Coordinates of C-alpha atoms and ligand atoms in Angstrom, one line a residue:
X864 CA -17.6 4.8 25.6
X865 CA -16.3 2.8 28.6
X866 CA -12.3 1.9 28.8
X867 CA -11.2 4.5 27.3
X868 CA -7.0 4.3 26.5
X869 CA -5.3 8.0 25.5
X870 CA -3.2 7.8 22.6
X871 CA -1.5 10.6 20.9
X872 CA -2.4 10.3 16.4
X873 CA -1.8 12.5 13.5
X874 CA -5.1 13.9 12.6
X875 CA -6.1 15.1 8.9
X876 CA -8.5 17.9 9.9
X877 CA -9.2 18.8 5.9
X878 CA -8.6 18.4 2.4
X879 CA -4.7 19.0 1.8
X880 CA -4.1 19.9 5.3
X881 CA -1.1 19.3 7.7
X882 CA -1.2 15.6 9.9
X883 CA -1.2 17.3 13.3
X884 CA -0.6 15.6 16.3
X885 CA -3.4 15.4 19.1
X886 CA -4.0 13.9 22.3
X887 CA -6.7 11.5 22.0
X888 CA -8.5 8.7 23.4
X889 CA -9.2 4.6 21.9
X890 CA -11.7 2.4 23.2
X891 CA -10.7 -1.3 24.6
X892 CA -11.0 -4.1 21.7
X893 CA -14.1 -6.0 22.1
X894 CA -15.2 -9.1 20.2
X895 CA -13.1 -10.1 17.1
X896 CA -10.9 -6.8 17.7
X897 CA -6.9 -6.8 18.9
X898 CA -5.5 -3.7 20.2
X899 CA -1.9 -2.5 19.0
X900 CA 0.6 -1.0 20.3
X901 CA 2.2 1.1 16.6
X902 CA 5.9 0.7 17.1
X903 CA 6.3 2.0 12.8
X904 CA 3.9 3.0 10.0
X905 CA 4.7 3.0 6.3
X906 CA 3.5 6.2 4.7
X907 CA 1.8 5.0 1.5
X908 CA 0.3 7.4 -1.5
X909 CA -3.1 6.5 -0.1
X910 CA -2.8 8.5 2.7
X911 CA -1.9 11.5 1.0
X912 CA -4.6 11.0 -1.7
X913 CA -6.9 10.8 1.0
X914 CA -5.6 13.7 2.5
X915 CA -6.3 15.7 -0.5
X916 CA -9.6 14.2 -0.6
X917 CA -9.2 12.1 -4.2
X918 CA -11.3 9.6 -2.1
X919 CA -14.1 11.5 0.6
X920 CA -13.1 9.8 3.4
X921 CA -15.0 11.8 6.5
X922 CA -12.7 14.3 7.9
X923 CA -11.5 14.9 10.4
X924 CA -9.9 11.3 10.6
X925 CA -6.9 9.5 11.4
X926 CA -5.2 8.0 8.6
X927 CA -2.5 5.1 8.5
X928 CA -2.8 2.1 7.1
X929 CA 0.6 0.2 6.9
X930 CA 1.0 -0.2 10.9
X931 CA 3.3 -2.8 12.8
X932 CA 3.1 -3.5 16.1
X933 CA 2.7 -5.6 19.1
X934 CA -0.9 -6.5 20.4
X935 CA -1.7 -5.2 24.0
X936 CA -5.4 -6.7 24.2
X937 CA -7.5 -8.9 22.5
X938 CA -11.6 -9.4 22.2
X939 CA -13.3 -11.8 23.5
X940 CA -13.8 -13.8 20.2
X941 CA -10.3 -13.7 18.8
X942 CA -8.6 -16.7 18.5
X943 CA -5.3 -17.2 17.2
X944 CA -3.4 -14.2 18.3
X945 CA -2.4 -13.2 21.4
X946 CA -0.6 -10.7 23.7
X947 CA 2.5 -9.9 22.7
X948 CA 1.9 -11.0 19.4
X949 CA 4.1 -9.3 16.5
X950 CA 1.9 -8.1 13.8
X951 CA 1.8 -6.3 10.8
X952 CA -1.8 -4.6 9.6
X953 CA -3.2 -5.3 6.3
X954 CA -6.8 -3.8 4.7
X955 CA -9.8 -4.6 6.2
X956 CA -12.4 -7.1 4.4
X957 CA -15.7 -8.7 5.6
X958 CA -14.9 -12.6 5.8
X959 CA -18.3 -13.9 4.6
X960 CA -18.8 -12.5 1.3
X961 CA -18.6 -14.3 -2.0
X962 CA -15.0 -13.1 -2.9
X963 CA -14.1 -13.8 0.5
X964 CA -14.8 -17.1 0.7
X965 CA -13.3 -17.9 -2.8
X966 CA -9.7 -16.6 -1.3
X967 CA -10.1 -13.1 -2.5
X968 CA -10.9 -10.8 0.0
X969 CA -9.5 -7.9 -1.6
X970 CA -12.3 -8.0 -3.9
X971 CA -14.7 -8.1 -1.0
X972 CA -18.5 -6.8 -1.5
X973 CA -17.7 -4.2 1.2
X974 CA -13.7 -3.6 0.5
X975 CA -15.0 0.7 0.2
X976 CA -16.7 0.2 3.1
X977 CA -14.4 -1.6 5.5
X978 CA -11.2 1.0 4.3
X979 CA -12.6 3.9 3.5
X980 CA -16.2 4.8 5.1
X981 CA -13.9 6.1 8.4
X982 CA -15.9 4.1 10.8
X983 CA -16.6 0.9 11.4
X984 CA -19.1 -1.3 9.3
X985 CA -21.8 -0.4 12.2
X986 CA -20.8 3.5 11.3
X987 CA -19.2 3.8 15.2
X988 CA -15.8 5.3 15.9
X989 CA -13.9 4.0 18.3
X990 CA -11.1 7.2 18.6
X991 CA -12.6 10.3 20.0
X992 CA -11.1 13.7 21.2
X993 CA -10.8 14.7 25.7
X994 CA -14.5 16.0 25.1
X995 CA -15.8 12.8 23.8
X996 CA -16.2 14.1 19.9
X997 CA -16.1 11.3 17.9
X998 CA -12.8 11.6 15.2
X999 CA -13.0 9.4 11.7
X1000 CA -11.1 5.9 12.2
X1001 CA -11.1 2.2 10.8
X1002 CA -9.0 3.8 8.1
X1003 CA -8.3 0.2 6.6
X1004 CA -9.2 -1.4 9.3
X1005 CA -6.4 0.4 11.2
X1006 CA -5.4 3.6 11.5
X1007 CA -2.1 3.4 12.1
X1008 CA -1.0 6.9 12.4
X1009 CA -1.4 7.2 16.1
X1010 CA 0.2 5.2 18.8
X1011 CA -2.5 2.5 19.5
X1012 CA -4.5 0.9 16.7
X1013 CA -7.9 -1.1 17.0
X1014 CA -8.3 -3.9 14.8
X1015 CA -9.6 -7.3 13.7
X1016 CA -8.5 -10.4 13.9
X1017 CA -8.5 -11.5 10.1
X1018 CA -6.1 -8.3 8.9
X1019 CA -3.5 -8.6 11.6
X1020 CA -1.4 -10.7 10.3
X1021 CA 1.4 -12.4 13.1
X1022 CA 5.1 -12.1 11.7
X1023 CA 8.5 -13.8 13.2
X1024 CA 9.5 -11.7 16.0
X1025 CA 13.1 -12.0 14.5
X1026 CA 12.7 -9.8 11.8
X1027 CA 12.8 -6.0 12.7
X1028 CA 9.0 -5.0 13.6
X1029 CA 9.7 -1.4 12.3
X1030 CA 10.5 -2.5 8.9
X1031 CA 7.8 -4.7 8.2
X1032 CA 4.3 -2.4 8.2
X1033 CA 4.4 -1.0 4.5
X1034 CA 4.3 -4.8 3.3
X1035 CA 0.8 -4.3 4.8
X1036 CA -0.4 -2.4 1.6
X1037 CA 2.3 -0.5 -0.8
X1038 CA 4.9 -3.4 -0.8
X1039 CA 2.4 -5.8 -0.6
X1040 CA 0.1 -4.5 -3.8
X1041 CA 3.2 -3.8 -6.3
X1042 CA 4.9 -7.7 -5.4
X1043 CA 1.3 -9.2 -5.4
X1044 CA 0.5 -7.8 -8.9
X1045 CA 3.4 -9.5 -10.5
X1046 CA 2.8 -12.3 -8.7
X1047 CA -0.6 -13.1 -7.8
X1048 CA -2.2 -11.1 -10.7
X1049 CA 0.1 -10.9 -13.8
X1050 CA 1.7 -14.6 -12.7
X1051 CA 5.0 -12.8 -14.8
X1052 CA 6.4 -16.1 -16.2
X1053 CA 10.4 -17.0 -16.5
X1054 CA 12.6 -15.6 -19.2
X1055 CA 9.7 -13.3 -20.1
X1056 CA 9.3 -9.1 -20.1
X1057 CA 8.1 -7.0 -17.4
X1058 CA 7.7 -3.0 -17.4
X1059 CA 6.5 -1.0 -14.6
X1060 CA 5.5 2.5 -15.4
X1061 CA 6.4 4.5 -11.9
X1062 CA 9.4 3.6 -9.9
X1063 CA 7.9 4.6 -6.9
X1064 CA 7.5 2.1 -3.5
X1065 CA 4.9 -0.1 -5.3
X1066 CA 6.5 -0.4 -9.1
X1067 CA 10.0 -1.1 -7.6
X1068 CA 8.0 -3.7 -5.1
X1069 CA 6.8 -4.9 -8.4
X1070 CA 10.0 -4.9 -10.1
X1071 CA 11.4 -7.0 -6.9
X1072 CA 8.6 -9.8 -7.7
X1073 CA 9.4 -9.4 -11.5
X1074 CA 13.1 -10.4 -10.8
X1075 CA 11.7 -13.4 -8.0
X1076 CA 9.9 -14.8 -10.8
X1077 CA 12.3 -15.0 -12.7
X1078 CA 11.6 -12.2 -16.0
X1079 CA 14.8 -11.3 -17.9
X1080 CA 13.7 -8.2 -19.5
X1081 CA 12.7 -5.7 -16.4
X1082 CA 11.9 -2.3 -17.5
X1083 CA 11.4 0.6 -15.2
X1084 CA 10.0 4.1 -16.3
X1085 CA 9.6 7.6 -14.1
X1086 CA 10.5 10.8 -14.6
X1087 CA 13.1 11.0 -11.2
X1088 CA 16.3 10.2 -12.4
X1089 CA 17.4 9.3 -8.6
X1090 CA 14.7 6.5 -8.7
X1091 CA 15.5 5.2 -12.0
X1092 CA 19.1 4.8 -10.5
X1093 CA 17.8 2.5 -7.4
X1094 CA 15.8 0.2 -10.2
X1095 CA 19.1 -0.5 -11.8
X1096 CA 20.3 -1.5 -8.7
X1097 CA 17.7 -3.5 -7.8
X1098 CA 17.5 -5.5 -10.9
X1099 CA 16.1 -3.4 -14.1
X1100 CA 18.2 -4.7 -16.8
X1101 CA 17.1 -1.2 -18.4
X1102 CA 15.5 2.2 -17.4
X1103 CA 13.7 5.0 -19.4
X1104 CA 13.3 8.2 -18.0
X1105 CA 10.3 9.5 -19.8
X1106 CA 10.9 13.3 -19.8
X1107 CA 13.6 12.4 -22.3
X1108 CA 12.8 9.4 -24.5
X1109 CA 9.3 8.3 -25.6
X1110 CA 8.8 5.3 -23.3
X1111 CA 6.8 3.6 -26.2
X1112 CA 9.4 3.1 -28.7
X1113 CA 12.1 2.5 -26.4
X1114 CA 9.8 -0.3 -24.7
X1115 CA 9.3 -2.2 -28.7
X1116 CA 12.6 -1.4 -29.5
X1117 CA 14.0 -3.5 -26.1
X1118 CA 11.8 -5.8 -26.6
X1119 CA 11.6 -6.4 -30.4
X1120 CA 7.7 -5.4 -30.3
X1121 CA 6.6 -5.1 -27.1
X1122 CA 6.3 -5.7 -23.2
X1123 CA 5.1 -9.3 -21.9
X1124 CA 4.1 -7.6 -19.1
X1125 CA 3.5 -3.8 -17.4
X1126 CA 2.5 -2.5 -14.4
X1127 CA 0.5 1.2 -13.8
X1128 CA 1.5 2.8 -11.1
X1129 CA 1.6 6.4 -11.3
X1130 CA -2.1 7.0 -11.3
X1131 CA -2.4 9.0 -14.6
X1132 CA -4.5 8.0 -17.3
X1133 CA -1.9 9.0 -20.5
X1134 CA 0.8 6.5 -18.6
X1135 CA -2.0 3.9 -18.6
X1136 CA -2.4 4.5 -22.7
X1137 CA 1.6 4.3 -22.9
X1138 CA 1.4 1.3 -21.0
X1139 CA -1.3 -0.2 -23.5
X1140 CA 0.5 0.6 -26.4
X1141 CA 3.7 -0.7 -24.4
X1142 CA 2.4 -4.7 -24.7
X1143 CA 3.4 -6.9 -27.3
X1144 CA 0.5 -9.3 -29.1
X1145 CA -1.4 -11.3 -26.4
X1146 CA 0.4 -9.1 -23.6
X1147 CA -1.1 -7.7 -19.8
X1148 CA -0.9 -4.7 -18.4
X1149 CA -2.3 -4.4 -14.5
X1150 CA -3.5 -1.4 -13.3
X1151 CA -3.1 -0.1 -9.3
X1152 CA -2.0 3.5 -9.8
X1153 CA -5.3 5.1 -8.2
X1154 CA -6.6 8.5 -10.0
X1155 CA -9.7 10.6 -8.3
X1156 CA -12.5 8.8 -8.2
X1157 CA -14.5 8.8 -11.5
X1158 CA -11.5 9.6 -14.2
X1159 CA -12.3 7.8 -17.2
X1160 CA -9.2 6.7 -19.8
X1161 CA -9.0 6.3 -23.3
X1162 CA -7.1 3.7 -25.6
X1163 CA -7.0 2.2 -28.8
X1164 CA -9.8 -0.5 -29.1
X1165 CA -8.5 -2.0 -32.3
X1166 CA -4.8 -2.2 -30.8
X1167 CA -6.3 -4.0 -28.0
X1168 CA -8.9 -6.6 -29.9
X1169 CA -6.4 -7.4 -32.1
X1170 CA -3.4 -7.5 -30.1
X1171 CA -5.3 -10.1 -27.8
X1172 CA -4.3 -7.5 -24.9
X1173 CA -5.8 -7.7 -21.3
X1174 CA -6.4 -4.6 -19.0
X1175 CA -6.3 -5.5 -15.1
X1176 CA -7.1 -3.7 -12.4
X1177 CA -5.8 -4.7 -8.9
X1178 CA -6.2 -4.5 -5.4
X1179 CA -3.6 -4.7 -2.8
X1180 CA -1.8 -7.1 -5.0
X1181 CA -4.9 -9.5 -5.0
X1182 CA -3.0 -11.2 -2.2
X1183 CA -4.6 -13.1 0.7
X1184 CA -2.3 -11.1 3.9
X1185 CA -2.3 -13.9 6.3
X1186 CA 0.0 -16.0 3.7
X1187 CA 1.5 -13.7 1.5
X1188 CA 2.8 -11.2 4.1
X1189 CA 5.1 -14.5 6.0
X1190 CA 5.6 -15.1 2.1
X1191 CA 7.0 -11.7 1.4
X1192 CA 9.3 -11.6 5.1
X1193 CA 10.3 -15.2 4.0
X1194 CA 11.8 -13.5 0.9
X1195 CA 13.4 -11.1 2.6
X1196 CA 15.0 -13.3 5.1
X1197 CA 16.9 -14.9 2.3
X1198 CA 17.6 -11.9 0.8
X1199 CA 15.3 -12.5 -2.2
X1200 CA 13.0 -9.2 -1.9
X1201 CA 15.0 -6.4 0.0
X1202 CA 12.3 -4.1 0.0
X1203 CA 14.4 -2.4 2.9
X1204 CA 16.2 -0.5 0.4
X1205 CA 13.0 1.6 -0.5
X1206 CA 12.4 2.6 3.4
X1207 CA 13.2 6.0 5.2
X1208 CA 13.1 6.4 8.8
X1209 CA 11.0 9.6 10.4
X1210 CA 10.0 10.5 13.8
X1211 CA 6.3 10.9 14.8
X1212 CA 6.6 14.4 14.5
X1213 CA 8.1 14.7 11.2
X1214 CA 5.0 13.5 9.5
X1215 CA 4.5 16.3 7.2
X1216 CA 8.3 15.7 6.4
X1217 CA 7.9 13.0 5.1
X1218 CA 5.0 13.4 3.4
X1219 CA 6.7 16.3 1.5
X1220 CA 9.8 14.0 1.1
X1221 CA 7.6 11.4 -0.5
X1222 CA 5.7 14.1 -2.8
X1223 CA 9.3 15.4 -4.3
X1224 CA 10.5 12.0 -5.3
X1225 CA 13.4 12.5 -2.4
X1226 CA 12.2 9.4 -0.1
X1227 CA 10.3 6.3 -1.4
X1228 CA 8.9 4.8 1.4
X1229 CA 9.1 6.8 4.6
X1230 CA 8.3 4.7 7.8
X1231 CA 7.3 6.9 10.8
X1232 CA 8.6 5.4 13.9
X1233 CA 6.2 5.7 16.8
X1234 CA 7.5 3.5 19.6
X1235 CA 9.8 0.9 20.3
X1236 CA 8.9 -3.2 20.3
X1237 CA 9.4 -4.1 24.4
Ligands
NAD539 P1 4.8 6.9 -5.5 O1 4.4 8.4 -5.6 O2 6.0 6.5 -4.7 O3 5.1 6.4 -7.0 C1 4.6 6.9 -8.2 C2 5.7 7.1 -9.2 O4 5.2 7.5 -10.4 C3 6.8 8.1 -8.7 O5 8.1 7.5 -8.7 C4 6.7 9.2 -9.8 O6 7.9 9.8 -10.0 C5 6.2 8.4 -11.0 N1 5.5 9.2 -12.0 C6 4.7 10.3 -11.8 N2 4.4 10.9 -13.0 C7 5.0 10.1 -13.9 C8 5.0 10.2 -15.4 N3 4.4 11.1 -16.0 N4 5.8 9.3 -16.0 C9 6.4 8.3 -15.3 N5 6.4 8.2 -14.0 C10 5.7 9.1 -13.3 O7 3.5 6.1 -5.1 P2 3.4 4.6 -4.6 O8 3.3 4.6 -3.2 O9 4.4 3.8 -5.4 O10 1.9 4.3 -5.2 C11 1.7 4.3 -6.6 C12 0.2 4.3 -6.8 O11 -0.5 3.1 -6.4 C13 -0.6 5.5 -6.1 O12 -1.5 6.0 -7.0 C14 -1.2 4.8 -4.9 O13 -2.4 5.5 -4.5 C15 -1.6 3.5 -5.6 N6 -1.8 2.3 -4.7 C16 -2.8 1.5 -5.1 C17 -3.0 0.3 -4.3 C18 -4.0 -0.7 -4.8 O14 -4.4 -1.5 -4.1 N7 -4.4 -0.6 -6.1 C19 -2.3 0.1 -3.2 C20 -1.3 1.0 -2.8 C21 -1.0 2.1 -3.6

């Protein structure tokens, strides 16, 4: 490797263990690729299901994959960002494939590969340790836990440099995927019903969009009482906490026989059936709550036949990141979408912190500051 730039990153050595930080080294962007300079990452789920290994992403790797920053080089092909450029990182996808080129690229051919092979698609690194050992990196096209990312052209998406730059990574993937589901996906209509079973960063992004679109029934369900709280003041008109009252009948009861709409976003299968049996007749549940690979689910095929219900499953909000990410920080601007109320502030080195925070329901979105913007 030639131009080699040190960085320090959080490295996941194994499954379940400890982000430590390491001195490291990058190579120089070539071709299509920007360099960034991480001033904040979002912590998302992902990372910590990676880390425990529910996907086999290569380890030892560098995880991250809500960064923002400010691009410090550029390949020699990229063409319509620049130096200095504000940014925020989004998932990686191929450009040329048959979903990409019909404005879904986050059903590309090759999304598994391009997020979660840790390499990139030619099976190279580009982050390696002071003795030249290669480390696992292109973690969505990013990996953002470290203080220089290498990227591509197509998921760094260039933001208003007046909005905050340390706010604005996690729209990148967690804030992104819950508002794009109600939006993109489930297209929640006015005056109708919308439930979202996990109030964690994506369901209450979800329950953000719900309100946006203008739903007058908005539902939120979890088992933290402290979360539950923060969707009522965000905009649920009512709240279940499901360690009490069977979500189920309180959901037909509310809505005098069932849910127009529901969102899965705790990753368990039983939630998905509760969620099922949650719709009303000709009603949709979407499904981005992400289990270990292979888990299969049960439910009722007769309730859904004759209920005329639809099961969808969702990735990253099925949103196109160079227009709905300005979409979402439009939003925000005019306080429409104050997804700022779901962030926490750590330091680089209280990674594991926050991941613990973020495990025990304390913090909901934890951002981990890494530099500052100048
Ligand atoms: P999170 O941990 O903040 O939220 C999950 C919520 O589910 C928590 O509030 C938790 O208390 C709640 N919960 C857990 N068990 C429950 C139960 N039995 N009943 C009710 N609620 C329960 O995680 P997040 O960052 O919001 O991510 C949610 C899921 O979405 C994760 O599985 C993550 O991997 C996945 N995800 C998917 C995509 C995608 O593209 N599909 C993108 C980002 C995240």
């Amino acid at each position: 490797m030639t131009d080699l730039i040190d960085i320090q990153a959080a490295v996941t050595a194994g499954k379940g263990a400890d982000f430590k930080l390491e001195q490291l080294k990058i190579r120089a962007p070539k071709n299509n690729e920007v360099l960034v300079k991480i001033v904040a990452t979002g912590m998302c789920h992902t990372d910590l299901i990676v880390r425990d290994q529910y996907y086999p992403v290569p380890l030892p790797a560098v995880l991250g994959h809500e960064g923002a920053g400010v691009i410090t080089a550029i390949g020699d092909a990229v063409k319509d960002l620049a130096v200095g450029d504000h940014v925020v990182l989004s998932y990686g996808y191929c450009g040329s494939c048959k979903q990409c080129n019909s404005g879904n690229p986050a059903y590309c051919v090759d999304f598994f590969g391009r997020n979660f092979s840790g390499a990139d698609p030619q099976g190279h690194n580009a982050i390696c340790r002071h003795n030249h050992e290669a480390v696992h990196d292109h973690f969505f096209a990013q990996s953002s836990f470290a203080t220089y990312a290498l990227s591509l052209e197509n998921n760094a998406v260039k933001v208003d440099k007046n909005v905050p730059l340390e706010l604005l990574g996690p729209l990148g993937c967690g804030i992104q995927t819950g508002a794009g589901a109600v939006m993109n996906t489930l297209k929640v209509n006015p005056a109708s019903s919308f439930v979202t079973f996990g109030a964690g960063a994506v369901g209450l992004s979800a329950l953000l969009a719900a309100k946006i679109c203008g739903a007058t029934t908005i539902i939120a369900v979890d088992i933290v009482e402290s979360r539950l709280e923060l969707a009522k003041e965000l905009g649920a008109t009512h709240v279940i906490n499901s360690k009490e009252t069977d979500p189920v009948e309180a959901i037909k009861e509310i809505t005098q026989g069932g849910v127009a709409f529901a969102l899965e976003s705790t990753g368990r299968t039983e939630i998905l059936k509760q969620g099922i049996d949650a719709l009303g007749i000709l009603g949709k549940i979407a499904i981005v709550g992400a289990p270990p690979l292979g888990t299969l689910a049960q439910f009722d095929v007769n309730d859904l036949l004759l209920g005329g219900k639809t099961i969808v499953g969702v990735v990253e909000g099925s949103s196109v990141p160079k227009t709905f990410i300005p979409e979402l920080v439009t939003l925000y601007q005019k306080g429409l979408f104050p997804f700022d109320k779901l962030v926490k502030f750590y330091d680089f080195a209280d990674m594991n912190q926050a991941a613990l925070d973020s495990q025990n329901g304390i913090t909901l979105k934890p951002i981990i500051r890494i530099a500052n913007s100048n």
